[in-house]
Short mmCIF file of C-alpha atoms in Angstrom, two decimals:
data_model
loop_
_atom_site.label_atom_id
_atom_site.label_comp_id
_atom_site.label_asym_id
_atom_site.label_seq_id
_atom_site.Cartn_x
_atom_site.Cartn_y
_atom_site.Cartn_z
CA MET A 266 0.18 0.26 -0.06
CA GLN A 267 1.07 3.61 -0.82
CA THR A 268 2.47 5.75 2.12
CA VAL A 269 3.16 9.33 1.42
CA ILE A 270 3.90 11.71 4.47
CA LEU A 271 4.07 15.32 3.47
CA GLY A 272 4.95 18.34 5.97
CA SER A 273 6.46 21.94 6.41
CA ARG A 274 8.97 21.45 8.80
CA ARG A 275 8.67 19.22 11.78
CA PHE A 276 8.53 15.51 11.41
CA ASP A 277 9.27 13.79 14.97
CA CYS A 278 6.46 11.55 15.02
CA LEU A 279 7.81 9.93 11.74
CA PRO A 280 9.22 6.46 13.33
CA ALA A 281 5.54 5.84 14.77
CA LEU A 282 4.16 6.20 11.38
CA LEU A 283 6.08 3.42 10.09
CA ASP A 284 5.93 -0.32 10.30
CA GLY A 285 8.80 -1.78 11.96
CA ASP A 286 12.02 -0.59 13.77
CA PRO A 287 13.58 2.55 12.00
CA GLY A 288 16.84 0.76 12.28
CA GLY A 289 15.72 -1.43 9.83
CA THR A 290 14.61 1.00 7.52
CA PRO A 291 17.37 2.60 4.87
CA VAL A 292 16.57 6.18 4.46
CA VAL A 293 17.73 8.23 1.02
CA TYR A 294 18.19 12.05 1.98
CA VAL A 295 17.49 14.21 -0.93
CA PRO A 296 18.88 17.74 -0.14
CA THR A 297 18.62 19.25 -3.40
CA ALA A 298 16.17 21.63 -2.88
CA ALA A 299 18.64 23.48 -0.56
CA ASP A 300 21.46 24.07 -3.25
CA VAL A 301 20.50 27.35 -3.97
CA LEU A 302 19.66 28.58 -0.67
CA ASP A 303 22.27 30.63 1.47
CA ASP A 304 21.24 29.12 4.67
CA GLN A 305 21.26 25.32 4.46
CA ALA A 306 21.88 24.62 8.00
CA TYR A 307 18.64 23.03 8.49
CA VAL A 308 19.92 20.21 6.17
CA GLN A 309 22.46 19.10 8.69
CA ASP A 310 19.71 19.35 11.12
CA GLU A 311 17.22 17.13 9.75
CA MET A 312 19.83 14.38 8.71
CA HIS A 313 21.05 14.32 12.45
CA HIS A 314 17.37 14.30 13.69
CA LEU A 315 16.69 11.28 11.27
CA ALA A 316 19.91 9.65 12.52
CA GLY A 317 18.90 10.11 15.79
CA MET A 318 15.48 8.39 15.11
CA GLY A 319 17.60 5.29 14.46
CA PHE A 320 17.26 5.64 10.53
CA GLN A 321 20.28 4.70 8.53
CA VAL A 322 20.67 7.83 6.17
CA THR A 323 22.52 8.03 3.03
CA VAL A 324 22.51 11.44 0.83
CA LEU A 325 21.36 11.64 -2.71
CA PRO A 326 22.17 15.04 -4.35
CA LEU A 327 20.07 15.00 -7.50
CA ALA A 328 22.06 17.89 -9.15
CA GLY A 329 24.49 15.97 -11.52
CA ALA A 330 23.36 12.65 -10.53
CA SER A 331 22.76 9.96 -13.17
CA ARG A 332 19.73 7.84 -13.59
CA GLU A 333 21.66 4.68 -12.75
CA ARG A 334 22.84 6.34 -9.42
CA VAL A 335 19.49 7.27 -8.46
CA ALA A 336 17.84 4.08 -9.58
CA ALA A 337 20.67 2.10 -7.62
CA GLN A 338 20.25 4.30 -4.17
CA LEU A 339 16.33 4.18 -4.22
CA GLY A 340 16.41 0.47 -4.77
CA GLN A 341 18.28 0.01 -1.31
CA ALA A 342 15.80 2.20 0.25
CA GLY A 343 12.93 1.96 2.26
CA LEU A 344 11.96 5.49 2.45
CA VAL A 345 13.28 8.89 0.50
CA PHE A 346 13.12 11.83 2.41
CA VAL A 347 12.98 14.94 0.28
CA THR A 348 13.90 18.09 1.97
CA GLY A 349 12.48 22.03 1.30
CA GLY A 350 14.05 24.74 -0.43
CA ASN A 351 13.48 25.67 -3.89
CA ALA A 352 10.75 23.75 -5.44
CA PHE A 353 11.73 24.80 -9.02
CA HIS A 354 15.30 23.93 -8.59
CA LEU A 355 14.23 20.55 -7.23
CA LEU A 356 12.08 19.60 -9.99
CA HIS A 357 14.56 20.58 -12.44
CA HIS A 358 16.96 18.00 -11.25
CA ALA A 359 14.57 15.55 -10.31
CA MET A 360 13.68 15.34 -13.69
CA LEU A 361 16.91 15.55 -15.16
CA SER A 362 18.30 12.52 -12.94
CA GLY A 363 15.28 10.32 -13.76
CA PHE A 364 14.06 10.81 -10.06
CA THR A 365 10.57 11.80 -11.11
CA GLY A 366 10.24 8.52 -13.22
CA LEU A 367 11.78 6.21 -10.64
CA VAL A 368 10.06 6.95 -7.58
CA PRO A 369 6.35 6.85 -8.12
CA PRO A 370 6.17 3.17 -9.51
CA LEU A 371 8.16 2.29 -6.42
CA VAL A 372 6.03 4.32 -3.93
CA ARG A 373 2.76 2.88 -5.48
CA SER A 374 3.80 -0.54 -5.18
CA GLY A 375 4.68 -0.05 -1.28
CA ALA A 376 8.34 -0.78 -1.67
CA LEU A 377 9.17 2.90 -0.88
CA VAL A 378 7.71 5.39 1.49
CA TYR A 379 7.77 8.88 0.30
CA VAL A 380 8.35 11.93 3.03
CA GLY A 381 8.41 15.44 1.57
CA MET A 382 8.93 18.74 3.84
CA SER A 383 7.93 22.15 2.06
CA ALA A 384 9.49 21.56 -1.46
CA GLY A 385 9.85 18.24 -1.19
CA ALA A 386 6.06 18.25 -0.52
CA HIS A 387 5.26 20.08 -3.44
CA LEU A 388 6.93 17.56 -5.74
CA ALA A 389 4.88 14.86 -4.72
CA THR A 390 1.68 16.70 -6.12
CA PRO A 391 0.40 17.11 -9.63
CA ASP A 392 2.00 20.70 -9.97
CA LEU A 393 4.06 22.96 -8.27
CA LEU A 394 1.39 25.46 -9.29
CA PRO A 395 -0.51 27.30 -7.97
CA CYS A 396 0.91 26.84 -4.28
CA VAL A 397 4.58 27.48 -4.99
CA SER A 398 5.23 31.02 -5.46
CA GLU A 399 6.73 31.94 -9.20
CA ASP A 400 8.88 34.79 -7.46
CA THR A 401 11.65 31.96 -7.01
CA ARG A 402 11.32 30.26 -10.30
CA TRP A 403 14.27 32.22 -11.65
CA LYS A 404 16.44 29.92 -9.64
CA ALA A 405 15.54 27.47 -12.46
CA PRO A 406 15.78 29.17 -15.64
CA GLU A 407 15.95 26.13 -17.56
CA LEU A 408 12.79 24.50 -16.19
CA ALA A 409 10.11 24.02 -18.83
CA THR A 410 7.44 22.43 -17.07
CA THR A 411 5.95 22.99 -13.48
CA THR A 412 4.34 19.39 -13.50
CA ALA A 413 5.28 17.33 -10.66
CA MET A 414 5.04 13.48 -9.71
CA GLU A 415 1.39 13.31 -8.68
CA LEU A 416 1.70 10.77 -5.65
CA VAL A 417 -1.00 12.32 -4.46
CA SER A 418 -4.12 14.13 -6.24
CA PHE A 419 -4.09 17.23 -4.18
CA SER A 420 -1.83 20.50 -3.79
CA VAL A 421 -0.13 20.92 -0.56
CA LEU A 422 -0.17 24.59 1.15
CA ALA A 423 3.16 24.51 3.17
CA HIS A 424 3.81 26.61 5.95
CA TYR A 425 0.29 27.27 6.64
CA GLY A 426 -0.40 29.79 9.51
CA ASP A 427 2.92 31.49 8.99
CA PRO A 428 2.48 35.25 9.34
CA GLU A 429 4.49 36.19 6.38
CA ARG A 430 2.65 34.00 4.19
CA ALA A 431 -0.72 34.84 5.53
CA GLU A 432 -1.81 37.36 2.89
CA ARG A 433 -0.81 35.40 -0.16
CA HIS A 434 -2.24 31.98 1.51
CA ARG A 435 -5.66 34.07 1.92
CA GLN A 436 -5.62 35.06 -1.65
CA LEU A 437 -4.96 31.65 -3.02
CA LEU A 438 -7.46 30.06 -1.02
CA ALA A 439 -10.28 32.20 -2.07
CA ALA A 440 -9.38 32.07 -5.86
CA PRO A 441 -10.84 29.53 -8.24
CA LEU A 442 -8.53 26.33 -7.59
CA PRO A 443 -7.49 23.63 -10.35
CA ARG A 444 -7.55 21.09 -7.84
CA LEU A 445 -8.01 20.40 -3.83
CA ILE A 446 -5.46 22.43 -1.81
CA VAL A 447 -4.69 20.74 1.74
CA PRO A 448 -2.84 23.38 4.09
CA VAL A 449 -0.38 22.13 6.49
CA THR A 450 1.18 24.05 9.21
CA ASP A 451 4.96 23.74 10.39
CA GLY A 452 3.58 21.76 13.44
CA GLN A 453 1.61 19.00 11.16
CA LEU A 454 1.99 16.16 8.57
CA ILE A 455 -0.19 14.87 5.96
CA VAL A 456 -0.29 11.07 5.94
CA VAL A 457 -1.67 9.25 2.99
CA ARG A 458 -2.01 5.65 3.06
CA GLY A 459 -3.42 4.23 -0.25
CA SER A 460 -6.67 6.28 -0.62
CA ARG A 461 -7.08 7.45 2.99
CA ARG A 462 -5.87 10.83 4.00
CA SER A 463 -5.42 12.67 7.32
CA VAL A 464 -3.58 15.68 8.86
CA ILE A 465 -2.14 15.01 12.33
CA PRO A 466 0.22 16.60 14.79
CA ALA A 467 3.96 16.07 13.77
CA VAL A 468 4.82 16.09 17.32
CA ARG A 469 3.24 13.68 19.71
#
């Protein structure tokens, strides 16, 4: 059964959402969305947090990665964790590396759990738009499409409740929308198992 876990920032309850011991779950961590950010400290923080939970973490930077390397690492993993940053940069390199083609069948078969934070959550949706602001699209000038992996049928409104994003979020939710949008705060996770979806606290 497909398992997709999407959030904005916190993922403290992740081990409780999985079957089995975290120590037996190899995790592939994808930091690519952070490549174009000035402050990337959260990447190390997240990897340390995952390791502290007991996961075996290996890193998979998608920029410059071959499809063969991506396939090999995903084939050895039980969970892929895609962090936040610039969603357009992430999508560009996810497409070039073959990640966007390799991940969906693994997730849908139940062989791989997908966890995405912020930009990583957007990558799991049908399209980065309308939830990702196009103000940062210039970071990926060669990106020709915003179509994402469609692991889920809805869009994610990450960082919902952030005062700095409140006005844009209000306008977005008030406008005609191409599909369902599910808001998620920094302290929540969207958990999709098969056709069932729930929004839960990220900290328990």
